[in-house]
C-alpha cells in the first residue's frame, strides 16, 4: 500500500464540516484528473478490464465472514416470513382494509429494520468520541496517515455484517416478497449496487465512508414506513377512524421529505462526496484498486436519490393541490397511478380477497 499524498493538516487541504457545493465542484474538478494522472504513474501497466479482473482475484474473505453474512441473510428472511404470517392475521382481526393487508407486514418489517440500524448508526456517529466523521468528514482518513492499513473497528464490522446480510435478503425479497412497484427493477439494481459498495469498501477498508453512507440513508427509509403505516391504520372496515394516525402520518410525511433533502441530497453531496471524491484522493491510500469503482457507485446512488426525489416532489404537489392523503405513487393500486378513487380501489381489493379460495 502506498500511503496518502498529504495529511489532514496540510495547508493545501480544504477542511470543513460541510463543503460549499460550488467550492466542492471546483475541488472535484481538480482532484479527479489529479488522481487519474497519479494512478497512471503508479500503475503504468494497468489495462481495463484485465487489471481489474486481476484485482478482483486477489480479494480474500474468510469463511467465517461469508458464513456470518449468509446466516444473517437467511435469518432476516425467516424473521420476515414470521412477521408476515403474524401480521396478516393481525390485520384481519383489526379490520384493516384488504388493500393494505400485504402492505402492513412489509412496512412494519422495514420500519423495524431501518429504525434499529439507524439508531445504532446514530450512536456510532454521535456518541463515540474517537469517530466524528459526520462533523469532520475528512477525519475518516486520519488513521491512514501512518501508511499502514488501519484496524477495522468492531462497531463498523457489526454494521457491515448486518447491512450486507440485509441487502442480500432484499435482492430475494424484491422479487418474491415485496409489493411490485413502478421502480422495483430500479430497487433491484439499487440492492446490487449497495451490496457491491459494501463489499468493495470492506476489502479496501474504506469502511468509514461506508457507514456514513448508511447513516445518511436509513432514517428516511424508516420515516417513510411510519408515514405509510399511519395511513394504512387510520381507517378501518368497521367504520372506525383514528385521527391520531392521520396526524402522525402527515407529520411523518413532512419529516420524510425534509430528511430526504437534507440527508440524501445536501449532506450526501457536501459531506460524503466531499470526503470521498475529493478527500480520499489526497488523504487515502494512493493505490487503492477499487477507488474509481467505489466513486462511480457513490454517484449512481446519488443519481437514484435524485430520481426518487421526483416521486416525493410529485406526491407533495398532488397533496397540496387535492388535499388527499399522501400515497406511495410508485404503487399500482393508488389513486395517483390508477386514476381510480380510494373507495373504488378498496372495493376491488375486497372483491379480489373474496375470490381467493378458502383454506380447508
Short mmCIF file of C-alpha atoms in Angstrom, two decimals:
data_model
loop_
_atom_site.label_atom_id
_atom_site.label_comp_id
_atom_site.label_asym_id
_atom_site.label_seq_id
_atom_site.Cartn_x
_atom_site.Cartn_y
_atom_site.Cartn_z
CA UNK A 1 0.00 0.00 0.00
CA UNK A 2 1.22 3.49 -0.87
CA UNK A 3 0.30 5.96 1.86
CA UNK A 4 -1.62 9.20 1.38
CA UNK A 5 -0.16 12.12 -0.53
CA UNK A 6 -0.95 14.66 2.23
CA UNK A 7 -2.02 14.62 5.84
CA UNK A 8 -5.18 16.28 7.03
CA UNK A 9 -3.42 19.38 8.40
CA UNK A 10 -1.65 20.19 5.14
CA UNK A 11 -2.44 23.77 4.03
CA UNK A 12 -3.42 22.55 0.56
CA UNK A 13 -6.32 20.56 2.04
CA UNK A 14 -9.72 22.25 2.18
CA UNK A 15 -11.11 21.08 5.50
CA UNK A 16 -14.59 21.94 6.66
CA UNK A 17 -17.63 20.34 8.28
CA UNK A 18 -19.92 20.76 5.27
CA UNK A 19 -18.44 21.77 1.94
CA UNK A 20 -19.90 24.62 -0.06
CA UNK A 21 -21.34 22.92 -3.20
CA UNK A 22 -19.76 25.45 -5.55
CA UNK A 23 -16.35 25.16 -3.90
CA UNK A 24 -16.72 21.37 -3.91
CA UNK A 25 -17.37 21.37 -7.67
CA UNK A 26 -14.07 23.21 -8.21
CA UNK A 27 -12.21 20.86 -5.87
CA UNK A 28 -13.52 17.76 -7.63
CA UNK A 29 -12.69 19.32 -11.00
CA UNK A 30 -9.06 19.26 -9.83
CA UNK A 31 -8.98 16.10 -7.69
CA UNK A 32 -10.28 13.57 -10.23
CA UNK A 33 -7.82 14.47 -13.04
CA UNK A 34 -5.07 14.56 -10.41
CA UNK A 35 -5.95 11.02 -9.29
CA UNK A 36 -6.04 9.77 -12.90
CA UNK A 37 -2.58 11.18 -13.67
CA UNK A 38 -1.12 9.86 -10.42
CA UNK A 39 -2.62 6.39 -10.79
CA UNK A 40 -1.25 6.17 -14.34
CA UNK A 41 2.24 6.78 -12.92
CA UNK A 42 1.77 4.30 -10.07
CA UNK A 43 0.38 1.54 -12.27
CA UNK A 44 1.65 2.21 -15.80
CA UNK A 45 0.80 -1.34 -16.86
CA UNK A 46 -2.87 -1.02 -15.80
CA UNK A 47 -5.34 -2.02 -18.50
CA UNK A 48 -9.10 -2.33 -18.31
CA UNK A 49 -10.67 -4.81 -17.77
CA UNK A 50 -7.84 -7.32 -17.33
CA UNK A 51 -6.18 -5.43 -14.46
CA UNK A 52 -9.50 -5.00 -12.66
CA UNK A 53 -10.21 -8.72 -13.01
CA UNK A 54 -6.77 -9.41 -11.59
CA UNK A 55 -7.53 -7.12 -8.62
CA UNK A 56 -10.78 -8.99 -8.00
CA UNK A 57 -8.93 -12.31 -7.97
CA UNK A 58 -6.74 -11.02 -5.13
CA UNK A 59 -9.74 -10.47 -2.85
CA UNK A 60 -9.80 -12.84 0.06
CA UNK A 61 -12.58 -13.22 2.61
CA UNK A 62 -12.58 -15.71 5.46
CA UNK A 63 -15.17 -18.46 5.66
CA UNK A 64 -16.37 -17.04 8.97
CA UNK A 65 -17.10 -13.67 7.33
CA UNK A 66 -19.04 -15.26 4.48
CA UNK A 67 -20.98 -17.67 6.69
CA UNK A 68 -21.87 -14.91 9.15
CA UNK A 69 -23.34 -12.69 6.44
CA UNK A 70 -25.20 -15.52 4.69
CA UNK A 71 -26.58 -16.81 8.00
CA UNK A 72 -27.82 -13.34 8.91
CA UNK A 73 -29.45 -13.00 5.46
CA UNK A 74 -31.28 -16.31 5.97
CA UNK A 75 -32.30 -15.20 9.46
CA UNK A 76 -33.72 -11.93 8.12
CA UNK A 77 -35.80 -13.84 5.58
CA UNK A 78 -37.16 -16.23 8.22
CA UNK A 79 -37.94 -13.36 10.60
CA UNK A 80 -39.75 -11.51 7.86
CA UNK A 81 -41.84 -14.55 6.93
CA UNK A 82 -42.73 -14.99 10.61
CA UNK A 83 -43.77 -11.33 10.93
CA UNK A 84 -45.74 -11.51 7.69
CA UNK A 85 -47.76 -14.52 8.88
CA UNK A 86 -48.46 -12.98 12.28
CA UNK A 87 -49.34 -9.53 10.94
CA UNK A 88 -51.60 -10.79 8.16
CA UNK A 89 -53.67 -12.44 10.87
CA UNK A 90 -53.50 -9.23 12.92
CA UNK A 91 -54.78 -7.12 10.00
CA UNK A 92 -57.88 -9.32 9.74
CA UNK A 93 -58.57 -9.12 13.47
CA UNK A 94 -58.22 -5.32 13.48
CA UNK A 95 -60.34 -4.63 10.40
CA UNK A 96 -57.54 -3.35 8.17
CA UNK A 97 -58.65 -2.78 4.57
CA UNK A 98 -57.76 -5.72 2.28
CA UNK A 99 -55.80 -3.34 0.02
CA UNK A 100 -53.34 -2.86 2.88
CA UNK A 101 -53.23 -6.44 4.19
CA UNK A 102 -49.91 -7.22 2.46
CA UNK A 103 -48.51 -3.72 2.84
CA UNK A 104 -48.73 -3.58 6.65
CA UNK A 105 -46.31 -6.51 7.24
CA UNK A 106 -43.88 -5.18 4.64
CA UNK A 107 -43.84 -1.68 6.11
CA UNK A 108 -43.61 -2.95 9.68
CA UNK A 109 -40.62 -5.14 8.79
CA UNK A 110 -38.80 -2.31 7.04
CA UNK A 111 -39.55 0.14 9.85
CA UNK A 112 -38.19 -2.32 12.41
CA UNK A 113 -35.02 -2.91 10.44
CA UNK A 114 -34.24 0.63 9.29
CA UNK A 115 -35.16 2.14 12.64
CA UNK A 116 -32.92 -0.25 14.57
CA UNK A 117 -29.86 0.05 12.35
CA UNK A 118 -30.17 3.82 12.11
CA UNK A 119 -30.26 4.16 15.90
CA UNK A 120 -27.07 2.11 16.07
CA UNK A 121 -25.51 4.24 13.31
CA UNK A 122 -26.54 7.38 15.18
CA UNK A 123 -24.83 6.05 18.30
CA UNK A 124 -21.66 5.35 16.29
CA UNK A 125 -21.52 8.81 14.71
CA UNK A 126 -22.68 10.96 17.62
CA UNK A 127 -21.69 9.12 20.80
CA UNK A 128 -18.25 7.65 20.10
CA UNK A 129 -15.74 10.46 20.57
CA UNK A 130 -13.00 8.77 18.54
CA UNK A 131 -15.18 8.96 15.43
CA UNK A 132 -16.54 12.35 14.50
CA UNK A 133 -16.75 11.81 10.75
CA UNK A 134 -20.16 13.42 10.46
CA UNK A 135 -18.96 16.79 11.82
CA UNK A 136 -15.44 16.41 10.40
CA UNK A 137 -15.77 14.25 7.26
CA UNK A 138 -12.08 14.34 6.29
CA UNK A 139 -11.16 12.85 9.68
CA UNK A 140 -12.22 9.45 8.31
CA UNK A 141 -8.78 9.33 6.64
CA UNK A 142 -6.65 10.23 9.69
CA UNK A 143 -5.81 6.60 10.50
CA UNK A 144 -4.29 6.15 7.04
CA UNK A 145 -1.58 8.78 7.71
CA UNK A 146 0.82 6.18 9.14
CA UNK A 147 0.98 4.50 5.75
CA UNK A 148 -0.43 1.28 7.23
CA UNK A 149 -3.84 -0.25 6.73
CA UNK A 150 -5.88 0.83 9.79
CA UNK A 151 -7.62 -1.66 12.02
CA UNK A 152 -11.35 -2.03 11.42
CA UNK A 153 -13.42 -1.14 14.49
CA UNK A 154 -15.83 -3.70 15.90
CA UNK A 155 -18.83 -1.36 15.58
CA UNK A 156 -18.07 -0.98 11.88
CA UNK A 157 -17.81 -4.77 11.48
CA UNK A 158 -21.27 -5.17 13.01
CA UNK A 159 -22.75 -2.51 10.75
CA UNK A 160 -21.19 -4.06 7.66
CA UNK A 161 -22.22 -7.62 8.50
CA UNK A 162 -25.83 -6.65 9.24
CA UNK A 163 -26.23 -4.32 6.26
CA UNK A 164 -24.63 -6.77 3.81
CA UNK A 165 -26.95 -9.51 5.02
CA UNK A 166 -29.95 -7.22 4.69
CA UNK A 167 -29.17 -6.33 1.08
CA UNK A 168 -28.65 -9.98 0.18
CA UNK A 169 -32.08 -10.65 1.72
CA UNK A 170 -33.52 -7.63 -0.09
CA UNK A 171 -32.48 -8.93 -3.51
CA UNK A 172 -34.58 -12.02 -2.85
CA UNK A 173 -37.36 -10.05 -1.15
CA UNK A 174 -37.76 -7.58 -4.03
CA UNK A 175 -38.59 -10.46 -6.38
CA UNK A 176 -40.64 -12.69 -4.10
CA UNK A 177 -41.88 -10.84 -1.01
CA UNK A 178 -42.26 -7.09 -1.63
CA UNK A 179 -45.20 -5.50 -3.35
CA UNK A 180 -44.25 -4.94 -7.01
CA UNK A 181 -43.90 -1.23 -7.73
CA UNK A 182 -43.10 1.04 -10.66
CA UNK A 183 -39.46 1.25 -9.57
CA UNK A 184 -38.98 -2.34 -8.42
CA UNK A 185 -36.40 -3.09 -11.11
CA UNK A 186 -34.50 0.05 -10.12
CA UNK A 187 -34.72 -1.06 -6.49
CA UNK A 188 -33.37 -4.45 -7.55
CA UNK A 189 -30.37 -2.71 -9.17
CA UNK A 190 -30.01 -0.47 -6.11
CA UNK A 191 -29.60 -3.51 -3.85
CA UNK A 192 -26.81 -4.90 -6.03
CA UNK A 193 -25.08 -1.50 -6.12
CA UNK A 194 -25.39 -1.16 -2.33
CA UNK A 195 -24.08 -4.68 -1.81
CA UNK A 196 -21.20 -4.03 -4.21
CA UNK A 197 -20.41 -0.79 -2.41
CA UNK A 198 -20.33 -2.58 0.94
CA UNK A 199 -18.19 -5.41 -0.41
CA UNK A 200 -15.59 -3.30 -2.22
CA UNK A 201 -15.31 -0.70 0.54
CA UNK A 202 -14.81 -3.56 3.01
CA UNK A 203 -11.96 -5.19 1.08
CA UNK A 204 -10.32 -1.77 0.50
CA UNK A 205 -11.02 -0.88 4.18
CA UNK A 206 -12.89 2.26 3.15
CA UNK A 207 -15.46 1.38 5.78
CA UNK A 208 -15.84 4.76 7.50
CA UNK A 209 -17.20 6.31 4.28
CA UNK A 210 -19.46 3.26 4.06
CA UNK A 211 -21.00 3.74 7.50
CA UNK A 212 -21.58 7.42 6.70
CA UNK A 213 -23.46 6.41 3.53
CA UNK A 214 -25.73 4.18 5.59
CA UNK A 215 -26.25 6.82 8.27
CA UNK A 216 -27.41 9.32 5.64
CA UNK A 217 -29.97 6.93 4.15
CA UNK A 218 -31.67 4.70 6.70
CA UNK A 219 -33.53 7.40 8.63
CA UNK A 220 -35.56 8.50 5.60
CA UNK A 221 -36.50 4.87 4.89
CA UNK A 222 -37.75 4.46 8.46
CA UNK A 223 -39.73 7.71 8.29
CA UNK A 224 -41.35 6.66 5.01
CA UNK A 225 -42.59 3.44 6.60
CA UNK A 226 -44.05 5.37 9.57
CA UNK A 227 -45.95 7.53 7.07
CA UNK A 228 -47.32 4.53 5.20
CA UNK A 229 -48.27 2.57 8.31
CA UNK A 230 -50.09 5.57 9.76
CA UNK A 231 -52.34 5.85 6.71
CA UNK A 232 -52.88 2.09 6.48
CA UNK A 233 -54.12 2.04 10.10
CA UNK A 234 -56.13 5.26 10.40
CA UNK A 235 -59.38 3.97 8.88
CA UNK A 236 -60.90 0.51 9.38
CA UNK A 237 -63.50 -1.54 7.55
CA UNK A 238 -65.83 -1.40 10.59
CA UNK A 239 -66.10 2.38 10.25
CA UNK A 240 -63.63 3.33 13.00
CA UNK A 241 -61.38 6.29 12.30
CA UNK A 242 -58.23 7.13 14.27
CA UNK A 243 -57.31 10.79 13.93
CA UNK A 244 -54.04 10.24 15.81
CA UNK A 245 -52.78 8.06 12.96
CA UNK A 246 -53.83 10.73 10.46
CA UNK A 247 -51.86 13.41 12.32
CA UNK A 248 -48.87 11.11 12.77
CA UNK A 249 -48.86 10.23 9.09
CA UNK A 250 -48.90 13.85 7.95
CA UNK A 251 -46.14 14.81 10.37
CA UNK A 252 -44.03 11.82 9.31
CA UNK A 253 -44.55 12.63 5.63
CA UNK A 254 -43.36 16.21 6.09
CA UNK A 255 -40.39 14.98 8.14
CA UNK A 256 -39.61 12.35 5.49
CA UNK A 257 -39.42 14.96 2.71
CA UNK A 258 -37.23 17.26 4.82
CA UNK A 259 -34.89 14.42 5.82
CA UNK A 260 -34.56 13.30 2.20
CA UNK A 261 -33.48 16.73 1.02
CA UNK A 262 -31.07 17.35 3.91
CA UNK A 263 -29.52 13.89 4.31
CA UNK A 264 -29.70 12.27 0.88
CA UNK A 265 -29.18 15.31 -1.32
CA UNK A 266 -27.41 18.08 0.63
CA UNK A 267 -25.28 16.25 3.22
CA UNK A 268 -24.63 13.33 0.89
CA UNK A 269 -23.02 15.77 -1.52
CA UNK A 270 -21.40 18.23 0.89
CA UNK A 271 -20.16 15.72 3.47
CA UNK A 272 -19.85 12.29 1.86
CA UNK A 273 -18.86 13.13 -1.72
CA UNK A 274 -16.63 15.88 -0.35
CA UNK A 275 -14.84 13.33 1.86
CA UNK A 276 -14.53 10.69 -0.84
CA UNK A 277 -14.30 12.07 -4.36
CA UNK A 278 -12.16 14.95 -3.06
CA UNK A 279 -10.72 13.94 0.32
CA UNK A 280 -9.84 10.33 -0.46
CA UNK A 281 -7.74 11.39 -3.46
CA UNK A 282 -5.24 13.23 -1.24
CA UNK A 283 -5.73 11.65 2.20
CA UNK A 284 -6.42 8.00 1.37
CA UNK A 285 -4.06 5.32 0.01
CA UNK A 286 -2.85 6.28 -3.43
CA UNK A 287 -3.08 2.81 -4.97
CA UNK A 288 -6.48 1.62 -3.71
CA UNK A 289 -7.56 -0.69 -6.57
CA UNK A 290 -11.30 -0.14 -6.34
CA UNK A 291 -11.37 3.59 -5.65
CA UNK A 292 -12.76 4.56 -9.11
CA UNK A 293 -15.43 1.86 -8.97
CA UNK A 294 -16.47 2.92 -5.47
CA UNK A 295 -16.66 6.55 -6.60
CA UNK A 296 -18.85 5.56 -9.55
CA UNK A 297 -21.18 3.62 -7.23
CA UNK A 298 -21.50 6.60 -4.90
CA UNK A 299 -22.50 8.77 -7.85
CA UNK A 300 -25.01 6.14 -9.04
CA UNK A 301 -26.64 6.10 -5.60
CA UNK A 302 -26.81 9.90 -5.62
CA UNK A 303 -28.47 9.73 -9.05
CA UNK A 304 -31.02 7.27 -7.65
CA UNK A 305 -31.71 9.63 -4.75
CA UNK A 306 -32.40 12.44 -7.21
CA UNK A 307 -34.65 10.15 -9.28
CA UNK A 308 -36.65 9.05 -6.24
CA UNK A 309 -36.99 12.64 -5.09
CA UNK A 310 -39.01 13.14 -8.27
CA UNK A 311 -41.66 10.83 -6.77
CA UNK A 312 -41.59 12.74 -3.49
CA UNK A 313 -41.95 16.15 -5.19
CA UNK A 314 -44.87 14.90 -7.29
CA UNK A 315 -46.53 13.48 -4.18
CA UNK A 316 -46.14 16.78 -2.33
CA UNK A 317 -47.58 18.65 -5.32
CA UNK A 318 -50.57 16.31 -5.59
CA UNK A 319 -51.33 16.51 -1.85
CA UNK A 320 -51.05 20.32 -1.93
CA UNK A 321 -53.46 20.58 -4.87
CA UNK A 322 -56.03 17.96 -3.89
CA UNK A 323 -55.75 17.73 -0.10
CA UNK A 324 -55.74 13.92 -0.41
CA UNK A 325 -53.66 11.59 1.72
CA UNK A 326 -50.03 11.08 0.72
CA UNK A 327 -49.77 7.87 -1.30
CA UNK A 328 -46.72 5.98 -2.46
CA UNK A 329 -47.06 6.90 -6.13
CA UNK A 330 -44.73 4.07 -7.11
CA UNK A 331 -47.51 1.59 -6.25
CA UNK A 332 -50.01 0.49 -8.88
CA UNK A 333 -53.05 0.32 -6.56
CA UNK A 334 -53.08 4.03 -5.72
CA UNK A 335 -55.21 6.91 -6.91
CA UNK A 336 -52.16 8.70 -8.30
CA UNK A 337 -51.24 5.79 -10.58
CA UNK A 338 -54.53 4.01 -11.35
CA UNK A 339 -56.74 7.09 -11.66
CA UNK A 340 -59.40 5.37 -9.51
CA UNK A 341 -60.58 6.89 -6.26
CA UNK A 342 -59.76 5.19 -2.98
CA UNK A 343 -63.28 3.85 -2.47
CA UNK A 344 -63.19 2.05 -5.84
CA UNK A 345 -59.71 0.67 -5.10
CA UNK A 346 -60.93 -0.66 -1.76
CA UNK A 347 -63.94 -2.30 -3.42
CA UNK A 348 -61.73 -4.01 -5.99
CA UNK A 349 -59.34 -5.23 -3.28
CA UNK A 350 -62.24 -6.59 -1.21
CA UNK A 351 -63.70 -8.34 -4.24
CA UNK A 352 -60.34 -9.88 -5.07
CA UNK A 353 -59.93 -11.01 -1.47
CA UNK A 354 -63.34 -12.74 -1.54
CA UNK A 355 -62.44 -14.56 -4.76
CA UNK A 356 -59.44 -16.23 -3.14
CA UNK A 357 -60.01 -19.92 -2.30
CA UNK A 358 -60.60 -20.62 1.37
CA UNK A 359 -58.11 -22.82 3.21
CA UNK A 360 -59.70 -26.06 4.36
#
